[in-house]
Amino acid sequence: MENKDITRKNNLSILFVCTGNTCRSCMAEGIFRYASYVEVCKSGFSAVSRGIHAFDGDSASEHSINALKALWDIDISLHKAKRLDYEDVLKADFTFTMTRAHRDILKARFPDKYYCIYTLKEYAYPEIEQGSNMLDISDPYGMPYHRYESCAKEIFECIKIVIEKFK
Ligand SMILES: N[C@@H](Cc1ccc(OP(=O)(O)O)cc1)C(=O)O
């Protein structure tokens, strides 16, 4: 693992970050919980999600809820959005953002934690060039349902790889 402070691979606290915490990061949280339980049975992991511009208490978007339910029978209907705060990043062993823009904001705001902040895709696919927009998981907000399913599948692929790296 690249993270210089992380020598243990159990009981890791994972933080997923996007903009509104109603689409991408809450899907990532739900998928991570599901995939880490089913595929690794490492119940010691904990995962939360936050949004840089979230409105506390917002529900996950209907399409996000429906996509996870339809694809993997994952239930995120009880999710409530939370705005990211200082403590969230300090507590996390790894912070995975949905885009480079989110990552860069967090690295600038939390310089002491720079070494454990990644875009989800750069951690999963370190071979992708830094300048590439392939490092971003684009926002399905306001898009039709099928875009949410594609986004969820993209997140799932990354999370499978991340979990392999944690094994
Ligand atoms: N909450 C934002 C809108 C927003 C919501 C969701 C969103 O997608 P995600 O949750 O994936 O960041 C992006 C933006 C606003 O009303 O300004």
Tab-separated table of C-alpha atoms and ligand atoms in Angstrom:
chain	number	residue	atom	x	y	z
A	1	MET	CA	0.000	0.000	0.000
A	2	GLU	CA	1.258	3.449	-0.852
A	3	ASN	CA	-0.074	5.146	2.247
A	4	LYS	CA	3.003	5.697	4.388
A	5	ASP	CA	1.206	5.576	7.738
A	6	ILE	CA	-0.869	2.513	7.045
A	7	THR	CA	0.754	-0.724	8.040
A	8	ARG	CA	-2.382	-2.513	9.134
A	9	LYS	CA	-4.958	-3.739	6.666
A	10	ASN	CA	-7.822	-4.383	9.060
A	11	ASN	CA	-10.158	-1.910	10.659
A	12	LEU	CA	-9.466	0.721	8.052
A	13	SER	CA	-11.671	3.795	8.005
A	14	ILE	CA	-12.589	4.729	4.471
A	15	LEU	CA	-14.100	8.071	3.504
A	16	PHE	CA	-15.743	8.652	0.106
A	17	VAL	CA	-16.198	12.233	-1.006
A	18	CYS	CA	-18.151	13.886	-3.804
A	19	THR	CA	-20.042	17.154	-4.166
A	20	GLY	CA	-23.564	16.647	-2.887
A	21	ASN	CA	-23.305	13.249	-1.118
A	22	THR	CA	-26.557	12.238	-2.754
A	23	CYS	CA	-25.250	10.336	-5.798
A	24	ARG	CA	-21.659	9.131	-6.229
A	25	SER	CA	-20.128	8.975	-2.753
A	26	CYS	CA	-23.190	7.453	-1.116
A	27	MET	CA	-23.294	4.814	-3.863
A	28	ALA	CA	-19.582	4.202	-3.220
A	29	GLU	CA	-20.212	3.815	0.510
A	30	GLY	CA	-23.030	1.325	-0.068
A	31	ILE	CA	-21.032	-0.626	-2.641
A	32	PHE	CA	-17.934	-0.708	-0.462
A	33	ARG	CA	-19.881	-2.042	2.514
A	34	TYR	CA	-21.486	-4.699	0.345
A	35	ALA	CA	-18.332	-5.688	-1.527
A	36	SER	CA	-16.062	-5.729	1.486
A	37	TYR	CA	-18.511	-7.916	3.361
A	38	VAL	CA	-19.338	-10.338	0.563
A	39	GLU	CA	-15.922	-10.636	-1.048
A	40	VAL	CA	-13.517	-10.263	1.826
A	41	CYS	CA	-15.614	-10.637	4.962
A	42	LYS	CA	-13.462	-7.989	6.586
A	43	SER	CA	-16.145	-6.547	8.739
A	44	GLY	CA	-13.487	-4.452	10.426
A	45	PHE	CA	-13.639	-1.913	7.603
A	46	SER	CA	-15.750	1.122	8.139
A	47	ALA	CA	-16.947	3.353	5.342
A	48	VAL	CA	-18.681	6.709	5.376
A	49	SER	CA	-19.395	9.281	2.690
A	50	ARG	CA	-19.550	13.044	2.653
A	51	GLY	CA	-20.101	15.886	0.205
A	52	ILE	CA	-18.006	19.013	-0.051
A	53	HIS	CA	-21.191	21.026	-0.758
A	54	ALA	CA	-23.720	18.625	0.745
A	55	PHE	CA	-26.865	19.750	2.488
A	56	ASP	CA	-27.131	17.799	5.719
A	57	GLY	CA	-30.089	15.449	5.775
A	58	ASP	CA	-30.707	15.229	2.016
A	59	SER	CA	-31.664	11.727	0.914
A	60	ALA	CA	-29.747	9.780	-1.689
A	61	SER	CA	-31.185	10.544	-5.125
A	62	GLU	CA	-33.936	8.239	-6.272
A	63	HIS	CA	-31.900	7.014	-9.242
A	64	SER	CA	-28.940	6.180	-6.971
A	65	ILE	CA	-31.166	4.210	-4.623
A	66	ASN	CA	-32.844	2.408	-7.514
A	67	ALA	CA	-29.619	1.627	-9.358
A	68	LEU	CA	-27.973	-0.044	-6.356
A	69	LYS	CA	-31.140	-1.942	-5.568
A	70	ALA	CA	-31.575	-3.149	-9.151
A	71	LEU	CA	-27.921	-4.075	-9.723
A	72	TRP	CA	-26.901	-5.686	-6.434
A	73	ASP	CA	-29.866	-5.442	-4.063
A	74	ILE	CA	-27.964	-2.878	-1.999
A	75	ASP	CA	-30.197	-0.616	0.076
A	76	ILE	CA	-29.063	2.991	0.548
A	77	SER	CA	-32.569	4.345	1.037
A	78	LEU	CA	-31.790	5.405	4.617
A	79	HIS	CA	-28.733	7.439	3.616
A	80	LYS	CA	-28.673	11.055	4.795
A	81	ALA	CA	-26.225	13.455	3.195
A	82	LYS	CA	-23.572	15.104	5.335
A	83	ARG	CA	-21.271	17.973	4.573
A	84	LEU	CA	-17.603	17.093	4.925
A	85	ASP	CA	-15.920	18.480	7.989
A	86	TYR	CA	-12.403	18.602	9.303
A	87	GLU	CA	-12.766	15.616	11.613
A	88	ASP	CA	-13.949	13.325	8.812
A	89	VAL	CA	-10.692	13.696	6.924
A	90	LEU	CA	-8.550	13.514	10.053
A	91	LYS	CA	-10.208	10.267	11.120
A	92	ALA	CA	-10.010	8.526	7.748
A	93	ASP	CA	-7.181	6.142	6.877
A	94	PHE	CA	-8.036	6.607	3.223
A	95	THR	CA	-10.075	9.312	1.558
A	96	PHE	CA	-11.299	8.459	-1.927
A	97	THR	CA	-12.740	11.308	-3.951
A	98	MET	CA	-14.816	11.056	-7.076
A	99	THR	CA	-12.817	13.623	-9.037
A	100	ARG	CA	-9.430	15.282	-9.176
A	101	ALA	CA	-11.101	18.572	-8.292
A	102	HIS	CA	-12.417	17.115	-5.029
A	103	ARG	CA	-9.020	15.566	-4.327
A	104	ASP	CA	-7.156	18.797	-4.939
A	105	ILE	CA	-9.487	20.771	-2.680
A	106	LEU	CA	-8.952	18.260	0.128
A	107	LYS	CA	-5.194	18.063	-0.325
A	108	ALA	CA	-4.992	21.845	-0.154
A	109	ARG	CA	-7.233	21.966	2.905
A	110	PHE	CA	-5.622	19.044	4.711
A	111	PRO	CA	-1.928	19.106	3.789
A	112	ASP	CA	-1.021	16.794	6.679
A	113	LYS	CA	-3.235	14.098	5.169
A	114	TYR	CA	-2.120	14.482	1.556
A	115	TYR	CA	-0.664	10.968	1.516
A	116	CYS	CA	-4.001	9.281	2.139
A	117	ILE	CA	-6.182	11.288	-0.237
A	118	TYR	CA	-6.718	9.844	-3.724
A	119	THR	CA	-9.306	9.867	-6.412
A	120	LEU	CA	-10.984	6.481	-6.296
A	121	LYS	CA	-9.827	5.813	-9.845
A	122	GLU	CA	-6.209	6.799	-9.339
A	123	TYR	CA	-5.972	4.404	-6.403
A	124	ALA	CA	-7.614	1.616	-8.380
A	125	TYR	CA	-5.739	2.323	-11.625
A	126	PRO	CA	-2.367	3.900	-10.788
A	127	GLU	CA	-1.346	3.444	-14.422
A	128	ILE	CA	-3.752	6.169	-15.605
A	129	GLU	CA	-1.903	9.407	-16.316
A	130	GLN	CA	-2.353	12.157	-13.759
A	131	GLY	CA	-3.636	14.655	-16.301
A	132	SER	CA	-6.287	12.332	-17.636
A	133	ASN	CA	-9.977	12.931	-17.074
A	134	MET	CA	-10.217	9.137	-16.815
A	135	LEU	CA	-9.314	9.731	-13.165
A	136	ASP	CA	-12.713	11.315	-12.568
A	137	ILE	CA	-16.022	9.621	-11.970
A	138	SER	CA	-18.345	12.070	-13.606
A	139	ASP	CA	-21.444	13.363	-11.935
A	140	PRO	CA	-24.711	11.688	-12.932
A	141	TYR	CA	-26.703	14.396	-11.089
A	142	GLY	CA	-29.765	15.335	-13.138
A	143	MET	CA	-29.046	12.645	-15.746
A	144	PRO	CA	-31.346	9.807	-16.782
A	145	TYR	CA	-31.407	6.553	-14.812
A	146	HIS	CA	-29.093	4.612	-17.115
A	147	ARG	CA	-26.285	7.084	-16.343
A	148	TYR	CA	-26.627	6.220	-12.657
A	149	GLU	CA	-26.332	2.530	-13.437
A	150	SER	CA	-23.179	3.175	-15.501
A	151	CYS	CA	-21.765	5.318	-12.726
A	152	ALA	CA	-22.549	2.647	-10.114
A	153	LYS	CA	-20.859	-0.033	-12.245
A	154	GLU	CA	-17.789	2.171	-12.709
A	155	ILE	CA	-17.583	2.686	-8.941
A	156	PHE	CA	-18.075	-1.039	-8.319
A	157	GLU	CA	-15.163	-1.964	-10.605
A	158	CYS	CA	-12.876	0.451	-8.750
A	159	ILE	CA	-13.973	-0.768	-5.352
A	160	LYS	CA	-13.344	-4.394	-6.254
A	161	ILE	CA	-9.757	-3.447	-7.076
A	162	VAL	CA	-9.358	-1.342	-3.946
A	163	ILE	CA	-10.540	-4.252	-1.808
A	164	GLU	CA	-8.074	-6.581	-3.556
A	165	LYS	CA	-5.322	-4.134	-2.614
A	166	PHE	CA	-6.453	-4.176	0.993
A	167	LYS	CA	-6.392	-7.983	1.202
B	1	LIG	N1	-26.344	19.651	-3.665
B	1	LIG	C1	-25.941	20.368	-4.845
B	1	LIG	C2	-26.273	19.650	-6.085
B	1	LIG	C3	-25.593	18.342	-6.269
B	1	LIG	C4	-26.184	17.184	-5.822
B	1	LIG	C5	-25.616	15.969	-6.110
B	1	LIG	C6	-24.453	15.923	-6.830
B	1	LIG	O1	-23.916	14.716	-7.153
B	1	LIG	P1	-22.920	13.932	-6.147
B	1	LIG	O2	-23.728	13.618	-4.920
B	1	LIG	O3	-22.504	12.742	-6.924
B	1	LIG	O4	-21.776	14.879	-5.890
B	1	LIG	C7	-23.826	17.083	-7.262
B	1	LIG	C8	-24.420	18.295	-6.967
B	1	LIG	C9	-26.671	21.695	-4.941
B	1	LIG	O5	-27.906	21.690	-4.865
B	1	LIG	O6	-25.983	22.665	-5.174
